[in-house]
Amino acid sequence: IRPQYSPWYIAYVLVFNILVAPVFSAGALTSERERQTLELLLTTQLQPWQIMWGKLLAGFRVSYVLTMFLMWPMVLAFVLAFQMYHTNWLAVLAFFAIVFTAAVFNSVSALLCSAISRKTSVAMLLSYSMLIVVYFLPVAAWYVASSVGSDESSLQLLSWIKLAGIASPLMACFWIPLDANILDAGMSTSVSGSATTGGDWLMVLIYFAIAFTSVLLMLAVISAFLRNRWGMTGR
């Protein structure tokens, strides 16, 4: 990986996880309904949070391991291009943190869709739709707005789109600041202009805060659905 293209590669890894996470998590609860085993599961002595964490970890561990297989080039690049990456070790850690956070968010959102849906196909469709809205719409809006012009109104629109894209890891990986030794190696990367402006750690931290808050809220909703046993079984 050329150092200046690191955010692009992380975006590719994120897209891969977006594709695989719903496959392993969206059917976690709907498959129980379809096999008519959900009622039996809810009558056991397992607490709702135990069922939730069991289903979540079962799907997350597979999708996350598959995703991490794509991260070895980043480790290899850090070792082989250490003279460029050694001052950017914090950025490398941030890239890994974004991938982990996005993987957790994707699996939890897929599990939420499984909790509120009756069929696996509906849960997967709902999960992919949610991820497309959260992840890709801000990127598409940024691309369209940045190609309009550079007048004051366009710049103001770009600033609003930047705020709207806080929840998207595809935007966050371009906000990570990179030191000059990487940028001088092949100048600029970016969808969001972060590589040429030095990035914005504040936006990255806000992304992590929003992502983990969203995960906690979704887990609370899933737990509430599992406590409402009659609602889960459709009676």
CSV table of C-alpha atoms in Angstrom, one decimal:
chain,number,residue,atom,x,y,z
A,1,ILE,CA,0.0,0.0,0.0
A,2,ARG,CA,1.4,3.4,-0.9
A,3,PRO,CA,1.2,5.4,2.4
A,4,GLN,CA,-0.8,8.2,0.9
A,5,TYR,CA,-3.5,5.8,-0.2
A,6,SER,CA,-4.0,4.3,3.2
A,7,PRO,CA,-7.5,5.9,3.8
A,8,TRP,CA,-8.7,4.4,0.4
A,9,TYR,CA,-7.6,0.9,1.4
A,10,ILE,CA,-9.4,1.2,4.8
A,11,ALA,CA,-12.5,2.3,2.9
A,12,TYR,CA,-12.3,-0.9,0.8
A,13,VAL,CA,-12.0,-2.9,4.1
A,14,LEU,CA,-15.0,-1.1,5.5
A,15,VAL,CA,-17.1,-1.9,2.4
A,16,PHE,CA,-16.2,-5.6,2.7
A,17,ASN,CA,-17.4,-5.6,6.3
A,18,ILE,CA,-20.6,-3.8,5.3
A,19,LEU,CA,-21.3,-6.7,2.9
A,20,VAL,CA,-20.5,-9.6,5.2
A,21,ALA,CA,-21.8,-8.4,8.6
A,22,PRO,CA,-25.5,-8.6,7.8
A,23,VAL,CA,-25.0,-12.1,6.3
A,24,PHE,CA,-24.0,-13.5,9.7
A,25,SER,CA,-26.1,-11.4,12.0
A,26,ALA,CA,-29.3,-10.4,10.2
A,27,GLY,CA,-30.7,-14.0,10.6
A,28,ALA,CA,-29.7,-14.5,14.2
A,29,LEU,CA,-33.3,-14.1,15.6
A,30,THR,CA,-35.4,-14.4,12.5
A,31,SER,CA,-34.0,-17.8,11.8
A,32,GLU,CA,-35.3,-18.9,15.3
A,33,ARG,CA,-38.7,-17.6,14.3
A,34,GLU,CA,-38.7,-19.4,11.0
A,35,ARG,CA,-37.6,-22.7,12.7
A,36,GLN,CA,-40.3,-22.1,15.4
A,37,THR,CA,-37.7,-22.4,18.1
A,38,LEU,CA,-37.8,-18.8,19.4
A,39,GLU,CA,-40.6,-19.6,21.9
A,40,LEU,CA,-38.6,-22.4,23.3
A,41,LEU,CA,-35.5,-20.2,23.6
A,42,LEU,CA,-37.4,-17.5,25.4
A,43,THR,CA,-38.8,-20.0,28.0
A,44,THR,CA,-35.4,-21.0,29.1
A,45,GLN,CA,-33.6,-19.6,32.1
A,46,LEU,CA,-31.4,-17.5,29.9
A,47,GLN,CA,-31.6,-13.8,30.5
A,48,PRO,CA,-32.4,-11.5,27.6
A,49,TRP,CA,-28.9,-10.0,27.7
A,50,GLN,CA,-27.4,-13.5,27.5
A,51,ILE,CA,-29.4,-14.3,24.4
A,52,MET,CA,-28.5,-11.0,22.9
A,53,TRP,CA,-24.8,-11.3,23.5
A,54,GLY,CA,-24.7,-14.9,22.4
A,55,LYS,CA,-26.4,-14.1,19.1
A,56,LEU,CA,-24.2,-11.0,18.6
A,57,LEU,CA,-20.9,-12.6,19.3
A,58,ALA,CA,-21.7,-15.6,17.1
A,59,GLY,CA,-22.2,-13.4,14.1
A,60,PHE,CA,-19.6,-10.7,14.9
A,61,ARG,CA,-16.6,-13.0,15.4
A,62,VAL,CA,-17.0,-14.5,12.0
A,63,SER,CA,-17.5,-11.3,10.1
A,64,TYR,CA,-14.7,-9.5,12.1
A,65,VAL,CA,-12.2,-12.3,11.5
A,66,LEU,CA,-12.9,-12.3,7.8
A,67,THR,CA,-12.5,-8.5,7.8
A,68,MET,CA,-9.2,-8.6,9.7
A,69,PHE,CA,-7.7,-10.9,7.0
A,70,LEU,CA,-7.8,-7.8,4.8
A,71,MET,CA,-5.9,-5.7,7.3
A,72,TRP,CA,-2.6,-7.6,7.0
A,73,PRO,CA,-1.4,-5.4,4.1
A,74,MET,CA,-1.7,-2.5,6.5
A,75,VAL,CA,0.6,-4.2,9.0
A,76,LEU,CA,3.0,-5.2,6.3
A,77,ALA,CA,3.1,-1.7,4.9
A,78,PHE,CA,3.8,-0.3,8.4
A,79,VAL,CA,6.8,-2.6,8.8
A,80,LEU,CA,8.2,-2.3,5.3
A,81,ALA,CA,7.6,1.5,5.1
A,82,PHE,CA,8.5,2.2,8.7
A,83,GLN,CA,10.5,5.3,7.8
A,84,MET,CA,7.2,6.8,6.6
A,85,TYR,CA,4.8,5.3,9.0
A,86,HIS,CA,6.8,5.6,12.3
A,87,THR,CA,5.6,9.1,12.9
A,88,ASN,CA,2.0,8.1,11.9
A,89,TRP,CA,1.6,5.2,14.3
A,90,LEU,CA,-1.4,6.9,15.9
A,91,ALA,CA,-3.1,7.2,12.5
A,92,VAL,CA,-2.5,3.4,11.9
A,93,LEU,CA,-4.1,2.6,15.3
A,94,ALA,CA,-7.0,4.9,14.4
A,95,PHE,CA,-7.5,3.0,11.2
A,96,PHE,CA,-7.7,-0.3,13.1
A,97,ALA,CA,-10.1,1.3,15.6
A,98,ILE,CA,-12.4,2.6,12.9
A,99,VAL,CA,-12.6,-0.9,11.3
A,100,PHE,CA,-13.4,-2.4,14.7
A,101,THR,CA,-16.0,0.2,15.6
A,102,ALA,CA,-17.6,-0.1,12.2
A,103,ALA,CA,-17.7,-3.9,12.5
A,104,VAL,CA,-19.4,-3.7,15.8
A,105,PHE,CA,-21.9,-1.2,14.6
A,106,ASN,CA,-22.7,-3.3,11.5
A,107,SER,CA,-23.3,-6.4,13.5
A,108,VAL,CA,-25.4,-4.7,16.1
A,109,SER,CA,-27.5,-3.0,13.5
A,110,ALA,CA,-28.0,-6.3,11.7
A,111,LEU,CA,-29.1,-7.9,15.0
A,112,LEU,CA,-31.5,-5.1,15.6
A,113,CYS,CA,-33.1,-5.6,12.2
A,114,SER,CA,-33.3,-9.3,13.0
A,115,ALA,CA,-35.1,-8.5,16.3
A,116,ILE,CA,-37.8,-6.3,14.6
A,117,SER,CA,-38.3,-8.4,11.5
A,118,ARG,CA,-40.3,-11.6,10.9
A,119,LYS,CA,-38.2,-13.0,8.1
A,120,THR,CA,-34.5,-13.2,7.4
A,121,SER,CA,-34.8,-11.8,3.9
A,122,VAL,CA,-36.6,-8.7,5.3
A,123,ALA,CA,-34.0,-8.3,8.1
A,124,MET,CA,-31.1,-8.4,5.6
A,125,LEU,CA,-32.8,-6.0,3.2
A,126,LEU,CA,-33.5,-3.6,6.1
A,127,SER,CA,-29.9,-4.0,7.4
A,128,TYR,CA,-28.3,-3.2,4.0
A,129,SER,CA,-30.7,-0.2,3.5
A,130,MET,CA,-29.7,1.2,6.9
A,131,LEU,CA,-26.0,0.8,6.3
A,132,ILE,CA,-26.3,2.4,2.8
A,133,VAL,CA,-28.1,5.4,4.2
A,134,VAL,CA,-25.6,5.9,7.1
A,135,TYR,CA,-22.4,5.1,5.2
A,136,PHE,CA,-22.7,5.9,1.6
A,137,LEU,CA,-25.2,8.8,1.3
A,138,PRO,CA,-22.8,11.3,3.0
A,139,VAL,CA,-20.0,10.3,0.7
A,140,ALA,CA,-22.2,10.6,-2.4
A,141,ALA,CA,-23.5,14.0,-1.2
A,142,TRP,CA,-20.0,15.2,-0.6
A,143,TYR,CA,-18.9,14.2,-4.1
A,144,VAL,CA,-21.8,16.0,-5.7
A,145,ALA,CA,-21.4,19.1,-3.6
A,146,SER,CA,-17.6,19.3,-4.2
A,147,SER,CA,-18.1,19.2,-7.9
A,148,VAL,CA,-20.6,22.1,-8.0
A,149,GLY,CA,-18.1,24.9,-7.4
A,150,SER,CA,-15.9,26.7,-4.9
A,151,ASP,CA,-18.1,29.7,-4.1
A,152,GLU,CA,-19.2,30.6,-0.6
A,153,SER,CA,-22.6,28.8,-0.8
A,154,SER,CA,-20.9,25.6,-2.0
A,155,LEU,CA,-18.3,25.8,0.8
A,156,GLN,CA,-21.1,26.2,3.3
A,157,LEU,CA,-22.9,23.2,1.8
A,158,LEU,CA,-19.8,21.2,2.1
A,159,SER,CA,-19.5,22.1,5.8
A,160,TRP,CA,-23.0,20.9,6.5
A,161,ILE,CA,-22.4,17.7,4.6
A,162,LYS,CA,-19.3,17.1,6.6
A,163,LEU,CA,-21.4,17.3,9.8
A,164,ALA,CA,-24.0,15.0,8.3
A,165,GLY,CA,-21.3,12.4,7.5
A,166,ILE,CA,-20.0,12.2,11.1
A,167,ALA,CA,-21.6,8.8,11.5
A,168,SER,CA,-19.9,7.3,8.4
A,169,PRO,CA,-16.6,5.5,8.9
A,170,LEU,CA,-16.0,6.0,5.2
A,171,MET,CA,-15.7,9.7,5.9
A,172,ALA,CA,-13.9,9.2,9.3
A,173,CYS,CA,-11.0,7.4,7.7
A,174,PHE,CA,-10.2,10.4,5.5
A,175,TRP,CA,-10.4,12.7,8.5
A,176,ILE,CA,-7.4,11.0,10.2
A,177,PRO,CA,-4.4,13.4,10.1
A,178,LEU,CA,-1.3,12.1,8.2
A,179,ASP,CA,2.2,13.5,8.8
A,180,ALA,CA,4.0,15.3,6.0
A,181,ASN,CA,6.4,12.4,5.3
A,182,ILE,CA,3.5,10.4,4.0
A,183,LEU,CA,1.9,13.3,2.1
A,184,ASP,CA,5.2,14.3,0.5
A,185,ALA,CA,5.6,10.7,-0.8
A,186,GLY,CA,2.7,11.1,-3.2
A,187,MET,CA,0.5,14.0,-2.4
A,188,SER,CA,-3.0,13.9,-1.8
A,189,THR,CA,-5.7,11.4,-1.3
A,190,SER,CA,-9.0,12.5,-0.4
A,191,VAL,CA,-12.7,12.5,-0.8
A,192,SER,CA,-13.0,15.0,2.0
A,193,GLY,CA,-9.8,16.9,1.6
A,194,SER,CA,-8.3,15.6,4.9
A,195,ALA,CA,-5.0,14.5,3.5
A,196,THR,CA,-4.2,18.0,2.2
A,197,THR,CA,-5.6,19.9,5.2
A,198,GLY,CA,-3.9,17.7,7.9
A,199,GLY,CA,-7.1,16.0,8.9
A,200,ASP,CA,-9.3,16.6,11.9
A,201,TRP,CA,-8.9,14.5,15.1
A,202,LEU,CA,-12.0,16.2,16.6
A,203,MET,CA,-14.2,14.8,13.8
A,204,VAL,CA,-12.7,11.3,14.3
A,205,LEU,CA,-13.3,11.4,18.0
A,206,ILE,CA,-16.9,12.6,17.4
A,207,TYR,CA,-17.4,9.7,15.0
A,208,PHE,CA,-16.3,7.2,17.7
A,209,ALA,CA,-18.6,8.8,20.3
A,210,ILE,CA,-21.6,8.7,18.0
A,211,ALA,CA,-20.9,5.2,16.9
A,212,PHE,CA,-20.6,3.8,20.4
A,213,THR,CA,-23.6,5.7,21.6
A,214,SER,CA,-25.6,4.3,18.7
A,215,VAL,CA,-24.4,0.8,19.5
A,216,LEU,CA,-25.5,1.2,23.2
A,217,LEU,CA,-28.9,2.5,22.1
A,218,MET,CA,-29.4,-0.4,19.6
A,219,LEU,CA,-28.4,-3.0,22.3
A,220,ALA,CA,-30.9,-1.5,24.7
A,221,VAL,CA,-33.7,-1.7,22.0
A,222,ILE,CA,-32.8,-5.4,21.3
A,223,SER,CA,-32.8,-6.2,25.0
A,224,ALA,CA,-36.2,-4.6,25.3
A,225,PHE,CA,-37.6,-6.6,22.4
A,226,LEU,CA,-36.2,-9.8,24.1
A,227,ARG,CA,-37.9,-8.9,27.4
A,228,ASN,CA,-41.2,-8.5,25.6
A,229,ARG,CA,-41.6,-12.2,24.9
A,230,TRP,CA,-45.1,-12.0,23.5
A,231,GLY,CA,-44.0,-9.4,21.0
A,232,MET,CA,-41.0,-11.4,19.9
A,233,THR,CA,-43.1,-14.5,19.2
A,234,GLY,CA,-45.7,-12.5,17.4
A,235,ARG,CA,-48.6,-13.3,19.7
